[in-house]
Every structure is written in C-alpha cells, then in structure tokens.
Amino acid sequence: MTTRTLAVGLLGALLTTAPLLAQTPIGQPPADDSQAGTVLDPNLRSVDFGVRLNDVDGDEARFNRYRDNRTGPLLQGFRWTSETDARLWRVEADNVGYRDQRFGASVEQFGRFKGWFEYNQIPYEQDYSTRTPFSVVNNTTVTVDDALQSAIGSGQATLNPAVEAFASPFELRMKRDITTLGGQYQLNRHTDINFALISTGRKGNQPWGSSFGMASTFEVPAPVQTRNTEIAANVEWANKKAMFKAGYDGSLFNSETESLTFDNPLRLTNASNASSLGRLSRWPSSTMHTVSATGSVALPAKSRVIAYVAQSAMTSDAQILPWTVNPGITTVPPLERTAVDADADVTTVLLRFNSRPANWVWLNASFRSYDMNNKTPVFHYDQKISYDTTLVNSPGDKSHPYSFNRQTTELDASFTPWRNGAFRIGYVREDIDRTNRIFDTTSEDSFRIGYDWTSNRYVTVRAGYLTQKRRGDGFDVSILEGYSEQPGLRHADLSNRDRDQAQFVVTFLPADSVSFNVNGSVGEDDRTMDGDFGLRSQDFSTIGFGVDFSPGDAFTMGASYLFETFSSLETSRTASPPPDPTFFDARRNWNDDIEEDVSTVNAYFEAPKLFGKLDFGVNYDYTKADTSFVYSVVANSTLPTPAQLNPVYNDWTQARVTTAYWLRRNLSLGLTYMYDQFGVNDWALGTQTLDRLAHSNTFLLMNYGWENYTAHTVWLKATYLW
C-alpha cells in the first residue's frame, strides 16, 4: 500500500466514525464524555507519539533541507509541568532521535530563581547523490587516489572519463547543534544576577572550490568543525525611577578546520612550475570579550534617559600559512611573523532620550557610536609565491588592516492631534569613517514620515514614506588600481545612492467575524550619480490582499495573495588589465538587467471539535519565482552579441490536512497528511549544465545541484494528556 493510499484510507475512517456531539472551546479536548472533569491543558502534561511515513520522488535532500522527515517511529512531542505555590518545573522534548531533535527544561522558584536548558539540532541536508574522487583524511586534508593522479599526469587519461572510475557516493550534509544554559537569581526585591551560555557547533562537509590557477578549479568536500561559545553575565538593579546593569559578554570561536590541503587530480609529482598539492586558509579561531554598563533614569514629564557603554577586545592567534605547500619550490620567502596576532578594540556608546510631555505627543532622540580600532600589526613582504608555482617580486607590499567608526543620530516624533490618527516623522544621520576602502567616509541622511489611523472600528490604516541620500567623500582611486580594477567601479555597500520607499497597509472590519486587508509598497535605488561600473539601480514593488473569516467557535478560515517584483541593473567591462588598451575601451561595456517576479498564496481552514470530537484543519502554501537575465552591449560595441540565458524559475507547494479524534478527554488519535512539491529550472545548477562530474581537465564538480521533488508524508499520532 502506498503512502497516499494509506493516508486517504485512514482519513476516511476518521471522518466516517466521528459522532455528532456538542462543541467545546477552541484548542481544548472535549470534556463531555464518561471521564467528566476539568478540561486538561495540552501544554501542561502531554505526549505525542506515533509513526511517520514518507514517499519522496526526486531530490530527497532538498525536501529535508532544514529538518528530518525520515520514515520511522516518532516521539513528536513531550510536555511535563509540575507547579506548586512556590515552584514551577517544566520538561520538553521534540522529534526525539532525529536530526532535528530538541530537548528543554526549566525551573522557577517564584520570587527567587529561574533556570533553563535547551539542546536543539538543526540539520542542513544539501545532497544525497553527490559523488567525488576526493576522500576526507582529516579536518584539514582531502586527497585523491594516486592512480588517478598518475594516469592523468602521465597523459594516459584525461580527467573527464577517468574520474568516473574513482568517484564514490558522498552524502553532503552538515549539522548545527545549539546548547543553551541560563539562570536568574533574585538577590532582593531590586537586584537580579543573570547568567547565560550558548554553545553552537557545526560539523559536516560542504563543497569548496580549490584552484591551481585560472585554468583548473575542483570542488572538494571540505570538512567543517567549529564551535562558538557565548557567555553572558550581569547584575541588574532597578526600581520605579532608575535602573543600572553591569555585565560581561564573551565569544570564543574555535575552528578545527583553519586550513585545507587538497590533492591536484592532474598530477602526482611536484615540480618548480607545477604542484601536486594545494592549500588555503579558512575560518580562524578568535575571541571577543566585552564589558558593559547600562543605566536608565526617569525624568519629569514622562521622560526617561538611557545610556549604554561597552568596551570590547577581539583577538586571534591563528597561524599564517607559508607562501607555498609545493616542495618542488626551493626558494620560499620567509614570513615576517608566523601568527596573525590580530588585535582590535571596539567601543560602543548608546544615548537615548524618550519623552511624552503630553498625551498627544511622543518624542525620541538617540545617538549610537560603534568604533572599531584595528590594531593588528601590518604584515610586510617583498616577495610571494603565486599559484604554488611562481616567485613574484612585490617590493613594499603589505596588509591593510580595516577599521571604521560609525556614528548614528536619530530623531523621532509622533503626534496624535485627534483620537483616531497619529502622524510620525523621523530623521536619521549616519556617518562612517573607514580605512583602506575606496571612500574614506560616507554620510547618509534619511527622512521618514508616516500616518497611523487605528482607532476606527471599521478601518485601520498604516502608511509611511522613506527617502535616503548617501554620499561618499575622499575617493582613493589607487585602491582600485592596485587590484587592476576599473577606476569607475563602485562597491554596492558604500556607493553614492538615492533611495525612496513607500508602503501602506489598510484593514477593513465590516463585522466582528470578518476582516479584509490590502497592502503594498514601492521603492527604488538610483546609483548613477557617480561611477560607471557595478550595481547601478534597484527597484521593487509589492501588492497583497487578504481575508479572514471567523463566525464563532465553529470554524475559522482565510486566504492571502502577495505579488512582488524586483529588478536591478549592473554594468561591467570585458577587458584585460593595463597596459592592454582594451582596459579603457568603452565599446567593451555590457549590462545585465535582472527581473524577478514572486507570487505567494496562503490559505487555511480550521474547525476545532467538528461534530464534537474531531479537530480538522487544512493549510495551503504556494510560492513561485520567475527570474530573467537580459544582457546588452553599447551601440558601437566591439563585443560579440550576447547569447541570452533562458529564464529560470522555482516554485514550492505545500498542502497539509490535520485531524485529531478525541476518544476521551485526555486521549486522541490523529492523522496528518502533507503534500510537498518543489520545482526548479536553473541553468547554473541544473542538469542541463551539470551533466557530468568532470568537464575536460578544467572543472571537477561534485554532482550536486537544484532538482525537483514531490513528497507525500503521513503522520499517525496519538496524544495523551494527564
């Protein structure tokens, strides 16, 4: 029997056996059976257990991307609470034994102590059909079979057919686990001591591009094993007029995969002009320690002033990799030092003033400063090894530690001249000073206005408009020239920009049981006032509709639709670096115009205690995105006519039917059926492009991509409350 047949049969059995009994309150089990008594709260003590059945056709890893829906027995949920006049205990568990399991516990002694614990797993399932000739030796090394290297290096084979004989299946996945501990101890009526620890680990493998120059790039299954431990402790004193808090925050990041050494599939031996090994650096271990103080004082006229100041120290002693891993190179420049010795101080300041001098006016003013002073010593070098093959002279070269100071001033006011509406106005000024960027400083002015009409019984309105203007100063073209970039290039995060946005939400309430809403927004970015290359403009617009209907306890239903459009224009030039004359040839310019349309549909129907004992619900979600890329050249272009790419799309559909039949006031049998479908057509990661592992001797891939799937899932569940 297939999953779909089983689902339909069990659903029919539940529907046909439901007796016609009186309704009970929403979200509660019935209390009118032979076990008369107080209606039980499912949040206090309950257990959900049963079995899950899956039928997946297509990309099963995509279906399980951030979850674990495998077939098998299931302890879906467990809740236990014990409460007395003095103390509360709570224990929880979800999806026990699966990759997305969660456990939690808390205890509270009223008026004295709170403590909590949670362990949560989040999987990332990327692909189950991946194949690769690389083998993971340890956290920092991946290799290929010597026979493959020898056959290709000696000219007896090429990578394209040879790799198929050496490639092995490899499930590409990663797991994140998060452990949280926390507590609060109340010393007295006004003073609390707080503590929290969050430990986040990542372990698994991910595709990583390894290169031996521009001519060959290979994907390898790079190991990932990191853990970040965050610690927070503070003491807080407060009364009705004032508050003070002093605290410590620490972040300790440890990486077992700070570097990656990988084999070159094309050769087994080393020479001065070719390497059988490659090596690159990855995430370094680091620490951050912060001490802070926060204070707040109530002032006359319903006003309050708040101040926060913090000092942070960031360090890293990660090792600097030697210039090359190729033993065939006999002359290797020495390193000025062997460790990064990274050191940066961060000073954070926040000042805020709130006031409501009259019932019809509210005022807010704040100032924020974030100053990151990078004290890492400059790393000097006069020679380096390029591509593990070539000794290059680069006299006077050095590293460029990055620092910045961001200061933000914000003013807001709200006026309510009459009962039904409030006017909002605001101004924000942001100034950022940077080192080693093409602009020394950027300044951005933002103005916003809005109107809220929320007190009317039948109509509510929220509308707002935002305009921003960002300008850079101190342009340094030598930074671009140092990397052989076009002098007209502008980076998207600090290029000159004008932005305008507007949005609204209108809700109609013709009756207590029904509501309608309409929402929309429009916005545009203009970046054409400076520079020639990079992101030139962005535009977006949205329009949405929704309805909700709830005539009483019998049922609730609703639906919504949202249509979004996004577009952007980017300009570039195809040219070689100077002194090639094409570098300055405007006839080699080209544009990329990207358009994306997204439609989203949601609908639901819920009927608690249908026929007295049957909970019934239906949910439907659908999203479709269509994207096009249009390439164009200038009128007198010397470039060939661009070959246009096919439009790409992806759509996702999920429909869920949930039932629960209450045999007793503390026992129910449930059936849930879910239809899940994902469709995609993309030239970048689709089978039309990634049709084999190896492409000549140039590219070696891992056979992962974007594929369709259709899944049918059934949960058979019993819920017991006590």
XYZ file of C-alpha atoms in Angstrom:
722
model
C 0.000 0.000 0.000
C 1.445 3.393 -0.948
C 1.649 6.291 1.470
C -1.047 8.179 -0.412
C -3.468 5.242 -0.319
C -2.851 4.733 3.399
C -3.397 8.434 4.104
C -6.687 8.596 2.220
C -7.965 5.408 3.836
C -7.197 6.464 7.403
C -8.586 9.954 6.825
C -11.816 8.489 5.539
C -12.065 6.210 8.554
C -11.729 9.107 10.949
C -14.285 11.230 9.114
C -16.882 8.484 8.905
C -16.621 7.457 12.564
C -16.837 10.938 14.100
C -20.060 11.154 16.176
C -22.260 14.246 16.251
C -21.536 15.767 19.658
C -21.693 19.262 21.133
C -18.902 21.769 20.507
C -16.221 22.583 23.094
C -13.859 25.554 23.410
C -11.241 26.062 20.699
C -7.958 24.245 21.322
C -9.268 22.069 24.170
C -10.092 18.370 24.299
C -13.770 17.580 24.892
C -14.981 17.287 28.491
C -18.429 15.813 27.926
C -17.545 12.099 27.849
C -17.553 9.495 30.559
C -14.387 10.982 32.035
C -16.118 14.178 33.149
C -13.960 16.661 34.977
C -11.722 19.627 34.422
C -10.669 20.091 30.805
C -6.963 19.304 30.517
C -4.483 21.800 29.132
C -2.270 20.104 26.484
C 0.560 22.486 27.381
C 0.885 21.077 30.900
C 1.454 17.306 30.594
C 1.173 15.572 27.255
C 2.948 13.166 24.947
C 2.571 12.858 21.149
C 3.850 9.610 19.663
C 3.247 7.560 16.551
C 4.825 6.817 13.190
C 5.772 8.870 10.138
C 5.640 7.517 6.592
C 7.328 9.157 3.613
C 7.170 8.740 -0.156
C 9.679 11.079 -1.868
C 10.223 11.202 -5.604
C 13.219 13.348 -6.591
C 15.617 15.413 -4.512
C 15.124 13.997 -1.012
C 17.885 16.185 0.441
C 16.082 19.348 -0.675
C 12.882 18.038 0.945
C 14.784 17.546 4.227
C 16.894 20.703 3.891
C 16.483 22.048 7.467
C 14.516 19.174 9.012
C 14.450 15.386 9.335
C 11.319 13.804 7.901
C 12.562 10.241 7.588
C 10.128 7.331 7.864
C 10.018 5.688 11.271
C 8.557 5.713 14.782
C 8.246 9.176 16.217
C 8.123 10.779 19.637
C 6.931 14.067 18.206
C 6.389 15.959 21.419
C 6.583 15.579 25.182
C 5.481 18.180 27.743
C 5.617 17.796 31.524
C 4.872 20.560 34.025
C 4.722 20.468 37.785
C 3.635 23.570 39.664
C 3.159 24.400 43.327
C 2.636 27.690 45.109
C 6.409 28.084 45.386
C 7.938 26.350 42.373
C 7.432 25.501 38.680
C 9.183 22.675 36.790
C 8.933 22.090 33.034
C 10.453 19.462 30.702
C 10.034 19.330 26.910
C 11.209 17.164 24.012
C 10.504 17.174 20.263
C 11.374 14.758 17.431
C 13.437 12.554 19.720
C 16.103 10.514 17.920
C 16.033 12.507 14.683
C 18.459 15.086 13.284
C 16.138 17.968 14.218
C 15.503 16.871 17.809
C 15.103 19.337 20.654
C 15.181 18.992 24.450
C 14.408 21.642 27.023
C 13.926 22.043 30.757
C 13.299 24.935 33.130
C 12.753 25.510 36.810
C 11.491 28.575 38.640
C 11.289 29.263 42.319
C 8.893 32.178 42.412
C 10.477 35.380 43.572
C 13.971 33.845 43.881
C 15.413 31.846 40.970
C 14.893 30.887 37.320
C 16.954 28.380 35.368
C 16.648 26.892 31.894
C 18.327 24.485 29.493
C 17.791 23.717 25.813
C 19.523 21.497 23.290
C 18.498 21.971 19.675
C 19.753 20.330 16.463
C 19.319 21.867 13.008
C 20.392 19.771 10.012
C 21.427 21.110 6.621
C 20.860 18.382 4.067
C 22.434 19.531 0.790
C 22.569 16.482 -1.455
C 22.325 12.693 -1.222
C 23.531 11.948 -4.787
C 26.910 13.681 -4.564
C 29.896 11.782 -5.973
C 33.557 12.724 -5.704
C 37.008 11.123 -6.135
C 38.222 13.086 -3.091
C 38.470 11.353 0.283
C 38.419 13.197 3.593
C 41.545 12.204 5.531
C 41.076 14.556 8.489
C 39.676 18.004 9.276
C 42.314 19.775 7.158
C 43.193 17.304 4.373
C 41.405 15.761 1.381
C 43.114 13.518 -1.161
C 42.510 11.589 -4.389
C 43.789 8.166 -5.371
C 47.413 8.181 -6.568
C 46.384 6.028 -9.531
C 44.095 8.795 -10.809
C 46.834 11.404 -10.479
C 49.364 9.137 -12.169
C 47.122 8.241 -15.105
C 46.236 11.859 -15.871
C 49.700 13.266 -15.141
C 51.359 10.754 -17.483
C 48.908 11.502 -20.290
C 47.315 8.035 -20.212
C 43.886 9.512 -19.376
C 42.010 12.775 -19.121
C 40.013 13.878 -16.112
C 36.632 13.681 -17.820
C 36.338 9.890 -18.316
C 38.865 8.823 -15.683
C 37.175 10.416 -12.711
C 34.040 8.297 -13.104
C 36.008 5.183 -12.138
C 37.287 6.755 -8.920
C 34.245 8.756 -7.775
C 32.365 7.382 -4.764
C 28.932 8.328 -3.384
C 29.096 11.049 -0.748
C 26.157 12.401 1.235
C 26.667 16.148 1.546
C 25.286 17.340 4.869
C 26.013 19.428 7.918
C 24.590 19.586 11.426
C 24.301 22.534 13.769
C 23.766 21.880 17.488
C 22.890 24.647 19.919
C 23.082 24.224 23.690
C 21.687 26.991 25.893
C 22.027 27.344 29.652
C 20.712 30.263 31.636
C 19.725 31.418 35.057
C 18.473 34.388 37.016
C 18.888 34.785 40.761
C 16.996 37.498 42.640
C 19.145 38.799 45.470
C 16.402 41.065 46.744
C 13.426 42.994 45.506
C 15.536 45.298 43.345
C 18.600 43.254 42.349
C 18.983 40.310 39.930
C 22.018 38.309 38.839
C 21.756 36.863 35.298
C 23.833 34.262 33.516
C 23.602 32.640 30.068
C 25.764 30.327 27.984
C 25.134 29.444 24.339
C 27.349 26.883 22.622
C 26.854 26.481 18.862
C 28.679 23.780 16.935
C 28.796 23.000 13.213
C 30.055 19.684 11.864
C 29.911 18.077 8.449
C 31.120 18.813 4.939
C 30.445 21.467 2.336
C 31.560 21.950 -1.282
C 34.640 24.130 -1.573
C 36.365 25.469 -4.651
C 40.066 24.584 -4.867
C 42.141 26.116 -7.630
C 45.522 25.622 -9.270
C 45.328 28.815 -11.287
C 42.754 30.172 -13.665
C 42.858 27.064 -15.854
C 41.572 24.456 -13.369
C 39.101 24.513 -10.497
C 37.985 21.477 -8.496
C 35.189 21.085 -5.947
C 36.220 19.198 -2.838
C 34.194 18.002 0.188
C 35.685 20.394 2.732
C 35.285 19.341 6.386
C 33.629 21.767 8.788
C 34.093 21.508 12.549
C 33.656 24.698 14.537
C 32.229 25.726 17.878
C 31.316 29.164 19.150
C 30.718 29.590 22.870
C 28.972 32.746 24.045
C 28.920 33.677 27.717
C 26.917 36.484 29.298
C 26.777 37.503 32.947
C 25.407 40.675 34.512
C 23.973 42.162 37.652
C 20.934 44.428 37.407
C 19.413 46.811 39.911
C 16.102 48.576 39.259
C 13.298 50.433 40.957
C 10.449 52.578 39.634
C 12.751 55.528 38.880
C 16.082 54.109 37.780
C 17.928 51.059 36.504
C 21.603 50.083 36.365
C 23.211 46.991 34.842
C 26.858 45.953 34.588
C 27.827 42.919 32.587
C 30.331 40.782 30.727
C 29.872 39.116 27.341
C 32.353 36.690 25.834
C 32.538 34.936 22.460
C 35.047 32.095 21.997
C 35.202 30.750 18.439
C 37.207 27.570 17.890
C 37.820 26.141 14.433
C 39.304 22.695 13.835
C 39.387 23.500 10.108
C 41.548 26.616 9.888
C 43.219 25.397 6.674
C 42.566 22.908 3.882
C 45.187 20.907 1.966
C 43.978 19.143 -1.192
C 45.438 16.964 -3.945
C 45.754 18.075 -7.540
C 43.934 15.396 -9.583
C 46.023 16.264 -12.646
C 49.449 15.306 -11.330
C 51.142 13.061 -8.767
C 54.600 14.653 -8.558
C 55.810 18.140 -7.720
C 57.959 20.461 -9.792
C 59.015 24.068 -9.531
C 56.377 25.036 -12.102
C 53.567 22.679 -11.033
C 52.267 21.352 -7.718
C 50.518 18.143 -6.766
C 49.106 19.862 -3.674
C 47.148 22.980 -2.908
C 46.435 24.698 0.374
C 44.250 27.580 1.512
C 43.257 29.217 4.768
C 39.746 29.108 6.199
C 37.980 30.450 9.299
C 40.489 31.277 12.079
C 39.807 30.750 15.756
C 39.173 34.003 17.607
C 37.916 35.507 20.858
C 35.920 38.568 21.845
C 35.488 39.919 25.385
C 33.095 42.767 26.239
C 32.399 44.649 29.467
C 29.404 46.970 29.511
C 27.271 49.194 31.684
C 23.693 50.356 31.169
C 21.805 52.996 33.103
C 18.332 54.480 32.940
C 16.717 57.305 34.927
C 13.112 58.519 34.875
C 12.697 62.282 34.455
C 9.748 64.656 34.841
C 7.146 64.997 32.061
C 7.013 61.234 31.471
C 10.587 61.237 30.221
C 13.466 58.819 30.530
C 17.148 58.878 29.623
C 19.069 55.696 28.832
C 22.840 55.254 28.436
C 24.890 52.232 27.376
C 28.661 51.957 27.025
C 30.751 48.893 26.194
C 34.383 48.095 25.538
C 35.317 45.004 23.528
C 38.620 43.301 22.741
C 38.891 40.972 19.716
C 41.947 38.760 19.208
C 43.151 35.854 17.085
C 46.467 33.998 17.148
C 45.783 31.845 14.085
C 48.873 30.651 12.254
C 49.857 32.269 8.956
C 50.300 29.668 6.232
C 53.677 29.531 4.462
C 53.786 31.016 0.962
C 53.500 27.591 -0.675
C 52.793 23.943 0.041
C 54.755 22.842 -3.059
C 58.029 21.104 -2.001
C 59.281 21.499 -5.572
C 59.949 25.193 -4.952
C 63.325 25.540 -3.284
C 63.319 29.307 -2.743
C 60.483 30.307 -0.437
C 60.365 33.842 1.010
C 60.387 33.966 4.814
C 57.354 35.172 6.735
C 57.662 38.369 8.755
C 55.816 36.538 11.536
C 54.122 33.138 11.833
C 50.894 34.184 13.612
C 48.227 36.703 12.642
C 48.410 38.444 16.055
C 45.043 40.019 15.286
C 44.004 42.643 17.820
C 41.079 45.069 17.639
C 39.253 47.223 20.172
C 35.593 48.165 19.841
C 33.959 50.988 21.780
C 30.160 51.138 21.699
C 28.068 54.003 23.038
C 24.289 54.481 23.054
C 22.438 57.507 24.444
C 18.647 57.683 24.230
C 16.013 60.112 25.447
C 12.275 59.352 25.432
C 9.555 61.766 26.441
C 5.787 62.068 26.375
C 5.196 65.597 27.726
C 1.542 65.458 26.648
C -0.870 62.678 25.756
C -0.843 63.704 22.107
C 2.927 63.874 21.562
C 5.827 61.407 21.869
C 9.492 62.315 21.299
C 12.609 60.187 20.935
C 16.251 61.112 20.354
C 19.207 58.729 20.254
C 22.894 58.671 19.421
C 24.857 55.496 18.644
C 28.577 55.119 18.100
C 30.484 51.996 17.091
C 34.252 52.487 16.844
C 36.322 49.502 15.678
C 40.050 50.217 16.042
C 42.062 47.501 14.310
C 45.483 47.278 15.989
C 46.671 44.208 14.096
C 50.310 44.729 13.070
C 50.853 45.384 9.369
C 52.321 42.364 7.571
C 55.123 43.402 5.182
C 56.550 41.360 2.309
C 58.702 41.944 -0.773
C 58.200 38.542 -2.446
C 55.453 35.966 -2.648
C 54.614 32.668 -4.376
C 51.709 32.797 -6.839
C 49.662 29.655 -7.617
C 52.227 27.487 -5.789
C 54.451 27.813 -8.866
C 55.965 31.270 -9.371
C 58.176 33.515 -7.239
C 56.917 37.082 -7.661
C 58.726 40.249 -6.601
C 56.401 42.743 -4.891
C 58.611 45.243 -3.067
C 56.890 47.244 -0.370
C 53.645 45.227 -0.335
C 51.777 44.944 2.934
C 48.475 44.007 4.531
C 45.751 46.592 5.095
C 44.010 46.233 8.488
C 40.461 47.541 8.252
C 38.991 49.936 10.825
C 35.831 52.011 10.885
C 33.802 54.341 13.065
C 30.014 54.533 12.649
C 28.002 57.313 14.311
C 24.221 57.450 14.026
C 21.912 60.214 15.242
C 18.165 59.509 15.211
C 15.211 61.816 15.940
C 11.597 60.603 16.015
C 8.298 62.193 16.935
C 4.680 61.096 16.942
C 1.710 63.475 17.141
C -1.897 62.487 17.827
C -3.971 65.660 17.335
C -7.208 63.665 17.347
C -8.259 60.304 18.715
C -8.218 58.229 15.541
C -4.860 59.083 13.991
C -1.158 59.619 14.687
C 1.438 61.337 12.500
C 5.035 60.055 12.623
C 8.150 61.889 11.470
C 11.805 60.917 11.752
C 15.315 61.845 10.706
C 18.480 59.703 10.787
C 22.052 60.806 10.089
C 24.720 58.126 9.688
C 28.424 58.936 9.273
C 31.026 56.205 8.706
C 34.802 56.708 8.610
C 36.765 53.805 7.106
C 40.338 52.832 6.444
C 41.539 51.056 3.287
C 38.297 51.495 1.344
C 37.771 53.498 -1.838
C 35.823 56.148 0.147
C 37.290 57.488 3.383
C 33.861 58.488 4.661
C 30.216 58.034 3.737
C 27.293 60.052 5.064
C 23.636 59.138 4.751
C 20.599 61.274 5.546
C 17.212 59.556 5.987
C 13.831 61.240 6.313
C 10.638 59.330 7.075
C 7.022 60.255 7.571
C 4.022 58.105 8.395
C 0.419 58.073 9.436
C -1.457 55.541 11.589
C -5.238 55.511 11.821
C -6.055 52.668 14.213
C -8.919 53.687 16.487
C -11.724 53.439 13.966
C -13.975 50.430 14.419
C -14.233 49.597 10.725
C -10.976 50.751 9.102
C -7.309 50.927 10.140
C -4.563 52.488 8.046
C -0.772 52.438 8.344
C 1.291 54.285 5.729
C 4.855 55.519 5.519
C 7.414 57.084 3.202
C 11.239 56.967 3.430
C 13.843 58.870 1.433
C 17.608 58.401 1.826
C 20.656 60.069 0.316
C 24.141 58.578 0.751
C 27.330 60.268 -0.426
C 30.989 59.287 -0.197
C 33.993 61.528 0.331
C 37.758 61.051 -0.012
C 37.728 58.758 -3.051
C 41.054 56.876 -3.455
C 41.400 55.502 -6.972
C 44.771 53.914 -6.158
C 42.999 51.169 -4.159
C 41.139 50.074 -7.291
C 44.222 50.409 -9.457
C 46.189 48.247 -7.030
C 43.836 45.363 -7.831
C 43.664 46.168 -11.598
C 40.028 47.220 -11.200
C 38.307 49.824 -13.325
C 38.608 53.326 -11.792
C 34.861 53.767 -12.393
C 33.916 50.763 -10.228
C 31.813 51.489 -7.120
C 31.173 48.979 -4.328
C 27.481 48.457 -3.572
C 27.819 48.896 0.216
C 29.255 52.438 0.001
C 28.492 53.808 -3.466
C 26.585 57.079 -3.778
C 22.886 56.266 -3.664
C 19.438 57.867 -3.618
C 16.654 55.667 -2.220
C 12.890 56.204 -1.992
C 10.394 53.787 -0.432
C 6.679 53.929 0.374
C 4.348 51.361 1.931
C 0.804 51.054 3.239
C -1.500 48.576 4.988
C -5.283 49.069 5.070
C -7.553 46.757 7.074
C -11.354 46.705 6.744
C -13.511 45.277 9.564
C -17.130 45.339 8.336
C -18.157 42.882 11.078
C -16.645 41.190 14.120
C -16.261 37.927 12.206
C -14.573 39.134 9.029
C -11.611 41.307 8.059
C -10.050 42.329 4.760
C -6.598 43.799 4.248
C -4.741 45.405 1.372
C -1.025 46.167 1.479
C 1.519 47.500 -0.952
C 4.958 49.023 -1.255
C 7.230 50.546 -3.881
C 10.873 51.550 -3.824
C 13.841 52.407 -5.983
C 17.595 52.920 -5.681
C 19.492 55.214 -8.044
C 23.306 54.845 -8.096
C 24.066 56.608 -11.384
C 25.304 59.916 -9.934
C 28.844 58.549 -9.515
C 30.960 55.825 -11.122
C 30.384 53.703 -14.195
C 30.520 50.057 -13.109
C 28.850 47.851 -10.543
C 25.264 47.982 -9.301
C 23.567 50.965 -10.983
C 19.934 50.728 -9.857
C 17.397 48.611 -7.970
C 13.596 48.721 -7.930
C 10.877 46.787 -6.143
C 7.118 46.825 -5.717
C 4.596 44.648 -3.865
C 0.823 44.358 -3.700
C -1.130 41.993 -1.486
C -4.662 41.095 -0.431
C -6.033 39.020 2.413
C -9.266 37.960 4.092
C -10.014 36.241 7.413
C -13.422 34.894 8.442
C -14.248 33.596 11.926
C -18.009 33.369 12.556
C -17.560 31.812 16.017
C -16.201 28.668 17.591
C -17.362 26.537 14.656
C -14.501 27.303 12.261
C -12.021 29.926 11.034
C -10.736 30.394 7.506
C -8.670 32.832 5.500
C -6.551 33.412 2.422
C -3.937 35.872 1.205
C -2.076 36.693 -2.004
C 1.153 38.681 -2.429
C 2.835 39.690 -5.705
C 6.384 41.068 -5.597
C 8.649 42.394 -8.341
C 12.386 43.078 -8.122
C 14.752 44.463 -10.746
C 18.376 45.558 -10.875
C 20.840 46.857 -13.459
C 24.566 46.122 -13.370
C 27.263 47.425 -15.715
C 30.693 45.939 -16.420
C 33.528 45.960 -18.964
C 35.227 42.982 -20.570
C 38.908 43.923 -20.736
C 42.384 42.860 -19.686
C 44.367 44.833 -17.089
C 46.713 47.653 -18.136
C 48.748 48.170 -20.220
C 46.263 46.369 -22.501
C 44.401 49.149 -24.388
C 41.049 47.344 -24.012
C 41.056 48.344 -20.333
C 39.918 51.870 -21.282
C 37.763 50.934 -24.293
C 34.137 51.954 -23.542
C 32.991 49.937 -26.555
C 33.570 46.805 -24.445
C 30.943 47.763 -21.834
C 27.961 45.485 -21.233
C 24.867 45.475 -18.987
C 22.962 42.825 -17.072
C 19.288 43.622 -16.402
C 17.758 41.215 -13.852
C 13.985 40.943 -13.348
C 12.261 38.739 -10.764
C 8.544 38.218 -10.070
C 7.371 36.334 -6.985
C 3.804 35.199 -6.237
C 2.793 33.850 -2.831
C -0.564 32.276 -1.924
C -1.639 31.148 1.568
C -4.964 29.674 2.687
C -6.227 27.918 5.794
C -9.357 26.348 7.266
C -9.632 25.225 10.891
C -12.605 23.555 12.557
C -11.947 22.581 16.194
C -14.264 19.964 17.656
C -16.062 19.292 14.403
C -19.041 17.058 15.274
C -17.946 17.397 18.907
C -14.729 15.352 18.964
C -12.879 15.860 15.691
C -10.298 18.598 15.170
C -9.887 19.301 11.465
C -7.559 21.721 9.659
C -6.307 22.425 6.148
C -3.351 24.656 5.213
C -2.114 25.539 1.737
C 1.041 27.499 0.795
C 2.370 28.244 -2.675
C 5.321 30.361 -3.859
C 6.549 30.866 -7.420
C 9.556 32.950 -8.524
C 10.463 33.727 -12.148
C 13.791 35.387 -12.943
C 15.195 36.654 -16.225
C 18.676 37.910 -17.162
C 18.954 40.201 -20.181
C 22.441 41.074 -21.435
C 23.082 44.061 -23.692
C 26.050 45.938 -25.157
C 26.567 49.536 -26.275
C 25.589 50.609 -29.798
C 29.140 50.617 -31.215
C 30.313 47.608 -29.216
C 33.334 45.552 -30.255
C 31.986 42.624 -28.240
C 30.016 39.832 -29.885
C 26.236 39.866 -29.498
C 25.479 38.307 -26.080
C 23.929 34.852 -26.004
C 20.878 35.265 -23.775
C 20.285 32.860 -20.921
C 16.961 31.112 -20.526
C 14.688 32.436 -17.745
C 14.828 30.474 -14.506
C 12.070 29.653 -12.060
C 11.381 27.821 -8.838
C 8.069 27.027 -7.182
C 7.124 25.413 -3.911
C 3.741 23.979 -2.943
C 2.740 22.557 0.410
C -0.734 21.351 1.405
C -1.456 19.883 4.824
C -4.555 18.171 6.231
C -4.589 17.608 10.003
C -7.131 15.645 12.035
C -7.374 14.547 15.665
C -10.232 12.446 17.025
C -10.704 12.635 20.813
C -11.586 9.187 22.178
C -11.567 10.587 25.722
C -10.925 13.999 27.191
C -7.224 13.040 27.585
C -6.633 10.748 24.583
C -6.811 11.430 20.862
C -5.807 9.669 17.661
C -4.581 11.874 14.860
C -3.739 11.705 11.197
C -1.828 14.336 9.252
C -1.157 14.217 5.526
C 1.246 16.631 3.824
C 1.846 17.137 0.115
C 5.140 18.893 -0.595
C 6.354 19.747 -4.104
C 9.359 21.729 -5.318
C 10.065 22.574 -8.948
C 13.107 24.342 -10.358
C 14.715 25.073 -13.706
C 18.043 26.899 -13.444
C 20.879 26.966 -15.947
C 23.520 27.487 -13.223
C 22.835 24.415 -11.055
C 20.543 22.399 -13.308
C 21.171 19.100 -15.044
C 21.386 20.870 -18.422
C 24.716 22.336 -17.264
C 25.957 19.919 -14.601
C 25.572 16.828 -16.780
C 28.791 15.134 -15.626
C 31.350 15.267 -12.833
C 34.326 16.422 -14.886
C 34.476 18.865 -17.765
C 37.684 18.176 -19.711
C 40.692 18.861 -17.453
C 39.251 22.203 -16.379
C 36.448 21.602 -13.872
C 35.733 18.805 -11.430
C 32.332 19.001 -9.714
C 30.562 17.020 -7.003
C 27.321 16.293 -8.863
C 25.066 18.354 -6.600
C 22.557 20.810 -7.990
C 18.980 22.005 -7.900
C 16.436 19.296 -8.681
C 12.688 18.765 -8.386
C 10.951 16.652 -5.787
C 7.436 15.547 -4.884
C 6.813 14.187 -1.393
C 3.852 12.649 0.402
C 4.086 12.389 4.187
C 1.705 10.826 6.684
C 1.864 11.148 10.461
C -0.166 8.677 12.535
C -0.194 10.087 16.034
C -1.662 9.509 19.457
C -1.848 12.324 22.018
C -2.176 11.509 25.712
C -2.746 14.176 28.366
C -2.612 13.825 32.109
